PDB file of C-alpha atoms in Angstrom:
ATOM      1  CA  MET A   1     -75.415 -41.683 110.965  1.00 58.00           C
ATOM      2  CA  THR A   2     -72.840 -42.874 108.326  1.00 68.00           C
ATOM      3  CA  ILE A   3     -70.869 -45.469 109.565  1.00 77.00           C
ATOM      4  CA  ALA A   4     -67.319 -44.125 109.706  1.00 91.00           C
ATOM      5  CA  SER A   5     -64.374 -47.209 107.906  1.00 95.00           C
ATOM      6  CA  TYR A   6     -60.744 -46.424 107.112  1.00 97.00           C
ATOM      7  CA  ASP A   7     -58.344 -48.991 106.316  1.00 96.00           C
ATOM      8  CA  ILE A   8     -55.148 -50.252 108.085  1.00 96.00           C
ATOM      9  CA  CYS A   9     -51.739 -50.830 106.288  1.00 95.00           C
ATOM     10  CA  PRO A  10     -49.640 -52.697 107.163  1.00 95.00           C
ATOM     11  CA  ALA A  11     -46.181 -51.486 108.855  1.00 94.00           C
ATOM     12  CA  LEU A  12     -43.568 -51.044 106.912  1.00 87.00           C
ATOM     13  CA  LYS A  13     -41.427 -51.691 109.627  1.00 92.00           C
ATOM     14  CA  LYS A  14     -42.030 -52.313 113.476  1.00 94.00           C
ATOM     15  CA  PRO A  15     -42.207 -49.278 115.665  1.00 96.00           C
ATOM     16  CA  GLU A  16     -40.022 -47.495 117.649  1.00 95.00           C
ATOM     17  CA  PHE A  17     -41.750 -46.491 120.568  1.00 97.00           C
ATOM     18  CA  GLN A  18     -40.429 -43.591 120.238  1.00 97.00           C
ATOM     19  CA  GLY A  19     -43.821 -41.093 118.733  1.00 97.00           C
ATOM     20  CA  GLU A  20     -42.146 -40.245 115.524  1.00 97.00           C
ATOM     21  CA  TRP A  21     -45.244 -38.960 114.228  1.00 98.00           C
ATOM     22  CA  ASN A  22     -43.670 -38.580 110.606  1.00 95.00           C
ATOM     23  CA  GLY A  23     -40.630 -41.593 111.082  1.00 95.00           C
ATOM     24  CA  LEU A  24     -40.684 -44.191 109.077  1.00 94.00           C
ATOM     25  CA  ALA A  25     -42.468 -46.564 110.566  1.00 95.00           C
ATOM     26  CA  TRP A  26     -46.179 -44.487 110.435  1.00 96.00           C
ATOM     27  CA  GLN A  27     -45.613 -43.696 106.714  1.00 92.00           C
ATOM     28  CA  ASN A  28     -47.992 -44.884 104.931  1.00 90.00           C
ATOM     29  CA  ALA A  29     -50.180 -44.851 108.252  1.00 96.00           C
ATOM     30  CA  GLY A  30     -53.656 -43.226 107.189  1.00 96.00           C
ATOM     31  CA  ILE A  31     -54.994 -40.013 109.234  1.00 97.00           C
ATOM     32  CA  LEU A  32     -58.479 -41.203 111.182  1.00 97.00           C
ATOM     33  CA  GLU A  33     -59.421 -37.811 113.027  1.00 98.00           C
ATOM     34  CA  ILE A  34     -61.387 -37.738 116.069  1.00 98.00           C
ATOM     35  CA  SER A  35     -63.506 -34.911 116.236  1.00 98.00           C
ATOM     36  CA  HIS A  36     -66.895 -36.231 116.661  1.00 98.00           C
ATOM     37  CA  PHE A  37     -67.296 -33.088 120.245  1.00 98.00           C
ATOM     38  CA  ARG A  38     -70.331 -34.602 122.801  1.00 98.00           C
ATOM     39  CA  PRO A  39     -72.562 -31.884 123.343  1.00 98.00           C
ATOM     40  CA  GLU A  40     -71.858 -31.801 126.497  1.00 98.00           C
ATOM     41  CA  GLY A  41     -67.806 -31.436 126.994  1.00 98.00           C
ATOM     42  CA  SER A  42     -66.377 -27.449 127.413  1.00 98.00           C
ATOM     43  CA  ASP A  43     -65.614 -25.236 124.860  1.00 98.00           C
ATOM     44  CA  HIS A  44     -61.489 -26.750 124.214  1.00 98.00           C
ATOM     45  CA  ARG A  45     -61.915 -28.522 121.321  1.00 98.00           C
ATOM     46  CA  PRO A  46     -58.053 -30.765 120.963  1.00 98.00           C
ATOM     47  CA  ARG A  47     -57.554 -31.438 117.380  1.00 98.00           C
ATOM     48  CA  THR A  48     -56.343 -35.503 118.052  1.00 98.00           C
ATOM     49  CA  GLN A  49     -55.488 -37.506 115.913  1.00 98.00           C
ATOM     50  CA  ALA A  50     -54.741 -41.432 115.246  1.00 98.00           C
ATOM     51  CA  LYS A  51     -52.882 -43.850 113.593  1.00 98.00           C
ATOM     52  CA  LEU A  52     -52.921 -47.519 112.492  1.00 98.00           C
ATOM     53  CA  LEU A  53     -50.213 -50.665 111.184  1.00 98.00           C
ATOM     54  CA  TYR A  54     -50.834 -53.713 111.996  1.00 97.00           C
ATOM     55  CA  GLY A  55     -47.980 -56.116 111.849  1.00 95.00           C
ATOM     56  CA  HIS A  56     -47.386 -59.789 112.249  1.00 93.00           C
ATOM     57  CA  ASP A  57     -47.780 -60.324 115.610  1.00 95.00           C
ATOM     58  CA  ALA A  58     -49.869 -57.066 117.303  1.00 97.00           C
ATOM     59  CA  ILE A  59     -51.058 -53.967 116.205  1.00 98.00           C
ATOM     60  CA  TYR A  60     -50.014 -50.679 116.590  1.00 98.00           C
ATOM     61  CA  GLY A  61     -51.238 -47.013 116.983  1.00 98.00           C
ATOM     62  CA  LEU A  62     -50.508 -43.554 117.478  1.00 98.00           C
ATOM     63  CA  PHE A  63     -52.227 -40.687 118.784  1.00 98.00           C
ATOM     64  CA  ARG A  64     -51.310 -37.077 117.891  1.00 98.00           C
ATOM     65  CA  VAL A  65     -53.029 -34.243 120.023  1.00 98.00           C
ATOM     66  CA  GLU A  66     -52.557 -30.609 119.694  1.00 98.00           C
ATOM     67  CA  ASP A  67     -53.964 -30.574 124.130  1.00 98.00           C
ATOM     68  CA  ARG A  68     -54.588 -27.418 126.607  1.00 98.00           C
ATOM     69  CA  PHE A  69     -55.505 -28.659 130.580  1.00 98.00           C
ATOM     70  CA  VAL A  70     -53.367 -31.208 130.876  1.00 98.00           C
ATOM     71  CA  ARG A  71     -54.212 -33.509 133.339  1.00 98.00           C
ATOM     72  CA  CYS A  72     -52.682 -36.792 134.474  1.00 98.00           C
ATOM     73  CA  VAL A  73     -52.476 -37.426 138.198  1.00 98.00           C
ATOM     74  CA  HIS A  74     -53.607 -41.820 137.911  1.00 98.00           C
ATOM     75  CA  ARG A  75     -51.001 -43.968 137.883  1.00 97.00           C
ATOM     76  CA  ARG A  76     -51.507 -47.523 138.890  1.00 97.00           C
ATOM     77  CA  HIS A  77     -52.910 -50.665 136.620  1.00 97.00           C
ATOM     78  CA  GLN A  78     -57.144 -50.257 136.149  1.00 98.00           C
ATOM     79  CA  ASP A  79     -56.873 -46.699 137.511  1.00 98.00           C
ATOM     80  CA  PRO A  80     -59.931 -44.215 136.255  1.00 98.00           C
ATOM     81  CA  VAL A  81     -57.826 -43.155 134.055  1.00 98.00           C
ATOM     82  CA  TYR A  82     -60.694 -41.484 131.618  1.00 98.00           C
ATOM     83  CA  LYS A  83     -60.566 -38.664 134.075  1.00 98.00           C
ATOM     84  CA  ASP A  84     -57.135 -38.083 132.901  1.00 98.00           C
ATOM     85  CA  SER A  85     -55.801 -36.513 129.214  1.00 98.00           C
ATOM     86  CA  CYS A  86     -56.377 -39.560 127.608  1.00 98.00           C
ATOM     87  CA  VAL A  87     -56.796 -40.589 124.329  1.00 99.00           C
ATOM     88  CA  GLU A  88     -58.695 -44.857 123.657  1.00 99.00           C
ATOM     89  CA  PHE A  89     -58.819 -47.305 121.489  1.00 98.00           C
ATOM     90  CA  PHE A  90     -61.494 -49.572 120.907  1.00 98.00           C
ATOM     91  CA  ILE A  91     -61.347 -53.194 118.719  1.00 98.00           C
ATOM     92  CA  GLN A  92     -64.244 -56.002 117.927  1.00 97.00           C
ATOM     93  CA  PRO A  93     -62.631 -59.112 116.967  1.00 94.00           C
ATOM     94  CA  PRO A  94     -65.198 -60.928 114.408  1.00 88.00           C
ATOM     95  CA  ALA A  95     -63.699 -64.134 116.701  1.00 65.00           C
ATOM     96  CA  GLY A  96     -65.549 -63.330 118.652  1.00 67.00           C
ATOM     97  CA  HIS A  97     -68.883 -60.991 120.616  1.00 81.00           C
ATOM     98  CA  GLY A  98     -67.127 -58.995 122.538  1.00 96.00           C
ATOM     99  CA  TYR A  99     -65.299 -55.896 121.663  1.00 98.00           C
ATOM    100  CA  PHE A 100     -61.651 -54.443 123.676  1.00 98.00           C
ATOM    101  CA  ASN A 101     -61.879 -50.478 125.505  1.00 98.00           C
ATOM    102  CA  PHE A 102     -57.610 -49.586 125.859  1.00 98.00           C
ATOM    103  CA  GLU A 103     -57.674 -47.137 127.389  1.00 98.00           C
ATOM    104  CA  PHE A 104     -54.355 -44.630 128.063  1.00 98.00           C
ATOM    105  CA  ASN A 105     -54.273 -40.834 130.010  1.00 98.00           C
ATOM    106  CA  CYS A 106     -50.906 -39.174 128.774  1.00 98.00           C
ATOM    107  CA  GLY A 107     -48.701 -40.727 131.417  1.00 98.00           C
ATOM    108  CA  GLY A 108     -49.348 -44.153 129.473  1.00 98.00           C
ATOM    109  CA  THR A 109     -51.120 -45.546 132.285  1.00 98.00           C
ATOM    110  CA  LEU A 110     -53.334 -48.206 131.215  1.00 98.00           C
ATOM    111  CA  LEU A 111     -56.995 -48.904 132.116  1.00 98.00           C
ATOM    112  CA  ALA A 112     -58.794 -52.010 129.542  1.00 98.00           C
ATOM    113  CA  SER A 113     -61.447 -55.150 129.608  1.00 98.00           C
ATOM    114  CA  TYR A 114     -62.514 -57.855 127.038  1.00 98.00           C
ATOM    115  CA  VAL A 115     -66.150 -56.453 127.258  1.00 98.00           C
ATOM    116  CA  ILE A 116     -68.995 -58.924 126.253  1.00 97.00           C
ATOM    117  CA  ASP A 117     -71.978 -57.006 127.761  1.00 96.00           C
ATOM    118  CA  PRO A 118     -71.756 -53.115 127.985  1.00 97.00           C
ATOM    119  CA  ARG A 119     -74.619 -52.884 129.377  1.00 96.00           C
ATOM    120  CA  ARG A 120     -73.535 -50.556 132.871  1.00 95.00           C
ATOM    121  CA  THR A 121     -73.571 -51.812 136.942  1.00 95.00           C
ATOM    122  CA  THR A 122     -72.150 -50.962 139.677  1.00 91.00           C
ATOM    123  CA  ASP A 123     -69.270 -53.316 138.945  1.00 87.00           C
ATOM    124  CA  GLY A 124     -68.959 -51.778 135.720  1.00 91.00           C
ATOM    125  CA  PHE A 125     -70.890 -54.065 132.758  1.00 97.00           C
ATOM    126  CA  ALA A 126     -72.811 -57.565 132.446  1.00 96.00           C
ATOM    127  CA  ALA A 127     -70.804 -59.356 131.787  1.00 96.00           C
ATOM    128  CA  PHE A 128     -66.093 -58.945 131.006  1.00 97.00           C
ATOM    129  CA  ALA A 129     -63.570 -59.625 132.395  1.00 97.00           C
ATOM    130  CA  ARG A 130     -60.775 -56.432 133.317  1.00 97.00           C
ATOM    131  CA  LEU A 131     -56.916 -57.270 131.995  1.00 98.00           C
ATOM    132  CA  SER A 132     -54.757 -58.713 133.993  1.00 97.00           C
ATOM    133  CA  LYS A 133     -51.228 -56.874 135.190  1.00 96.00           C
ATOM    134  CA  SER A 134     -49.006 -59.606 132.626  1.00 97.00           C
ATOM    135  CA  ASP A 135     -51.430 -58.585 130.296  1.00 97.00           C
ATOM    136  CA  ALA A 136     -50.491 -54.772 130.565  1.00 97.00           C
ATOM    137  CA  ARG A 137     -47.458 -56.085 130.397  1.00 97.00           C
ATOM    138  CA  GLU A 138     -47.322 -57.471 127.027  1.00 98.00           C
ATOM    139  CA  ILE A 139     -48.749 -53.998 125.996  1.00 98.00           C
ATOM    140  CA  SER A 140     -46.087 -51.758 124.609  1.00 98.00           C
ATOM    141  CA  ILE A 141     -46.810 -48.282 125.550  1.00 98.00           C
ATOM    142  CA  TYR A 142     -44.897 -45.398 124.281  1.00 98.00           C
ATOM    143  CA  HIS A 143     -45.716 -41.841 125.948  1.00 98.00           C
ATOM    144  CA  SER A 144     -44.620 -37.735 125.340  1.00 98.00           C
ATOM    145  CA  GLN A 145     -45.532 -36.754 128.282  1.00 98.00           C
ATOM    146  CA  PRO A 146     -44.889 -37.512 132.269  1.00 98.00           C
ATOM    147  CA  LYS A 147     -46.855 -39.868 134.201  1.00 98.00           C
ATOM    148  CA  ILE A 148     -48.259 -36.790 137.309  1.00 98.00           C
ATOM    149  CA  ILE A 149     -49.233 -34.469 135.627  1.00 98.00           C
ATOM    150  CA  ASP A 150     -50.625 -32.084 138.392  1.00 98.00           C
ATOM    151  CA  PRO A 151     -50.919 -28.871 138.308  1.00 97.00           C
ATOM    152  CA  GLU A 152     -52.051 -29.206 134.605  1.00 98.00           C
ATOM    153  CA  ILE A 153     -50.068 -27.726 132.561  1.00 98.00           C
ATOM    154  CA  THR A 154     -53.030 -24.983 130.834  1.00 98.00           C
ATOM    155  CA  GLU A 155     -50.498 -23.404 127.426  1.00 98.00           C
ATOM    156  CA  PRO A 156     -50.686 -24.806 124.622  1.00 98.00           C
ATOM    157  CA  VAL A 157     -48.829 -28.909 124.213  1.00 98.00           C
ATOM    158  CA  ILE A 158     -48.619 -31.396 121.467  1.00 98.00           C
ATOM    159  CA  TRP A 159     -48.441 -34.893 123.139  1.00 98.00           C
ATOM    160  CA  TYR A 160     -48.041 -38.420 121.518  1.00 98.00           C
ATOM    161  CA  LEU A 161     -49.491 -41.956 122.908  1.00 98.00           C
ATOM    162  CA  GLU A 162     -48.170 -44.302 120.709  1.00 98.00           C
ATOM    163  CA  PHE A 163     -49.182 -48.214 121.132  1.00 98.00           C
ATOM    164  CA  GLY A 164     -49.283 -51.935 120.206  1.00 98.00           C
ATOM    165  CA  ILE A 165     -51.087 -54.752 121.288  1.00 98.00           C
ATOM    166  CA  PRO A 166     -49.935 -59.041 120.776  1.00 98.00           C
ATOM    167  CA  TYR A 167     -52.928 -60.216 118.770  1.00 96.00           C
ATOM    168  CA  GLN A 168     -51.971 -63.602 121.387  1.00 96.00           C
ATOM    169  CA  LEU A 169     -53.301 -61.235 124.744  1.00 97.00           C
ATOM    170  CA  MET A 170     -56.558 -60.322 122.467  1.00 96.00           C
ATOM    171  CA  GLU A 171     -56.927 -64.780 121.984  1.00 95.00           C
ATOM    172  CA  ARG A 172     -57.062 -65.476 125.209  1.00 95.00           C
ATOM    173  CA  TYR A 173     -60.122 -63.613 125.034  1.00 95.00           C
ATOM    174  CA  ALA A 174     -61.869 -63.672 122.019  1.00 94.00           C
ATOM    175  CA  GLY A 175     -60.589 -66.754 120.939  1.00 92.00           C
ATOM    176  CA  ALA A 176     -58.244 -67.561 117.577  1.00 91.00           C
ATOM    177  CA  ILE A 177     -58.187 -64.017 115.048  1.00 89.00           C
ATOM    178  CA  GLU A 178     -57.386 -63.860 112.014  1.00 87.00           C
ATOM    179  CA  ILE A 179     -56.253 -60.647 109.995  1.00 89.00           C
ATOM    180  CA  ALA A 180     -57.153 -60.419 106.191  1.00 84.00           C
ATOM    181  CA  ASP A 181     -58.972 -58.387 104.145  1.00 81.00           C
ATOM    182  CA  ASP A 182     -62.120 -59.856 103.118  1.00 82.00           C
ATOM    183  CA  ILE A 183     -62.886 -59.670 107.371  1.00 85.00           C
ATOM    184  CA  PRO A 184     -63.677 -57.053 108.670  1.00 89.00           C
ATOM    185  CA  TRP A 185     -62.913 -55.361 112.316  1.00 96.00           C
ATOM    186  CA  ARG A 186     -65.338 -53.162 114.131  1.00 96.00           C
ATOM    187  CA  GLY A 187     -64.123 -49.977 116.762  1.00 97.00           C
ATOM    188  CA  ASN A 188     -63.345 -46.914 117.400  1.00 98.00           C
ATOM    189  CA  LEU A 189     -60.194 -44.072 118.856  1.00 98.00           C
ATOM    190  CA  PHE A 190     -61.484 -41.267 121.423  1.00 98.00           C
ATOM    191  CA  LYS A 191     -59.834 -38.463 123.465  1.00 98.00           C
ATOM    192  CA  CYS A 192     -61.985 -37.363 127.196  1.00 98.00           C
ATOM    193  CA  ALA A 193     -60.590 -35.845 129.797  1.00 98.00           C
ATOM    194  CA  ASP A 194     -63.414 -35.442 132.480  1.00 98.00           C
ATOM    195  CA  GLU A 195     -62.379 -33.698 135.113  1.00 98.00           C
ATOM    196  CA  THR A 196     -60.209 -31.342 134.213  1.00 98.00           C
ATOM    197  CA  SER A 197     -60.625 -28.085 134.363  1.00 98.00           C
ATOM    198  CA  HIS A 198     -62.391 -28.059 130.697  1.00 98.00           C
ATOM    199  CA  PRO A 199     -63.615 -31.839 130.798  1.00 98.00           C
ATOM    200  CA  HIS A 200     -64.371 -32.858 126.965  1.00 98.00           C
ATOM    201  CA  TRP A 201     -65.771 -36.454 124.857  1.00 98.00           C
ATOM    202  CA  ALA A 202     -64.970 -36.754 121.511  1.00 98.00           C
ATOM    203  CA  SER A 203     -64.638 -40.160 119.166  1.00 98.00           C
ATOM    204  CA  TRP A 204     -63.592 -40.805 115.415  1.00 98.00           C
ATOM    205  CA  SER A 205     -67.041 -42.715 114.781  1.00 97.00           C
ATOM    206  CA  PRO A 206     -69.865 -40.776 116.127  1.00 97.00           C
ATOM    207  CA  VAL A 207     -71.883 -41.912 119.011  1.00 97.00           C
ATOM    208  CA  ASP A 208     -75.640 -40.974 119.616  1.00 95.00           C
ATOM    209  CA  ALA A 209     -75.284 -40.978 124.130  1.00 97.00           C
ATOM    210  CA  LEU A 210     -72.535 -40.268 125.962  1.00 98.00           C
ATOM    211  CA  ASN A 211     -71.242 -43.111 126.355  1.00 98.00           C
ATOM    212  CA  PHE A 212     -68.117 -44.914 124.286  1.00 98.00           C
ATOM    213  CA  HIS A 213     -69.456 -48.361 125.351  1.00 98.00           C
ATOM    214  CA  LEU A 214     -71.841 -48.391 122.486  1.00 97.00           C
ATOM    215  CA  PRO A 215     -70.759 -50.902 119.281  1.00 96.00           C
ATOM    216  CA  ASN A 216     -73.669 -49.926 117.641  1.00 95.00           C
ATOM    217  CA  CYS A 217     -72.163 -46.990 116.444  1.00 96.00           C
ATOM    218  CA  PHE A 218     -68.213 -48.174 116.140  1.00 96.00           C
ATOM    219  CA  GLY A 219     -66.683 -48.286 112.910  1.00 96.00           C
ATOM    220  CA  ASP A 220     -65.347 -50.477 110.620  1.00 95.00           C
ATOM    221  CA  PHE A 221     -61.472 -51.166 110.074  1.00 96.00           C
ATOM    222  CA  THR A 222     -60.232 -53.281 106.925  1.00 95.00           C
ATOM    223  CA  PHE A 223     -56.468 -54.530 107.142  1.00 95.00           C
ATOM    224  CA  VAL A 224     -55.638 -53.367 102.815  1.00 94.00           C
ATOM    225  CA  SER A 225     -52.001 -54.691 101.477  1.00 89.00           C
ATOM    226  CA  HIS A 226     -49.381 -53.619 101.157  1.00 82.00           C
ATOM    227  CA  GLU A 227     -50.356 -52.467  97.403  1.00 79.00           C
ATOM    228  CA  THR A 228     -53.390 -50.900  98.529  1.00 80.00           C
ATOM    229  CA  CYS A 229     -51.657 -48.627 101.132  1.00 83.00           C
ATOM    230  CA  ARG A 230     -49.294 -47.047  98.307  1.00 68.00           C
TER     231      ARG A 230
END
């Protein structure tokens, strides 16, 4: 299996969290295609793209989804947002042994953890810590859709989800981290909608089972300089 790779460019300016796909802040960011769909899903395969940037104090992401059958009913922190129309960003800093899963439904509700041992248990995973509500308040989130969508939007719709995750937040769980072009990080991005009329599961770096928590399937992220991104 070929390992996916992506260069994360520095932000020319801090994103404004308005979902501006072609805005100034995002003009030098490469596009990720979340296009590896699992065969267990329906025939609905929404085109899902994402961009990543890094700043002095945070990593930023912006998803663009060309979707249908959009549903969103979970609105509390740590609700199972993957059952809704959802996008996900998993990131593994090199300083620690674990990775973060940041999962956002299209209404902006967050499910997030720091996972050390992803073996499944009745409580979640063999070793992990759920991010607290106070942690979640530090994450900037923009969502173009309302908090609740029920019944589904069945016609075509484009929606956006934008986030900013402070390094300081990640350091509480993973220890001191460093952003440098010779220190690679790993991770993956996903699109899912488990409990819609047309469920589907897609990833940027392909996964070899219907399970997003597979660090061995993560792709490579490299933080590059302004010169490299020109």
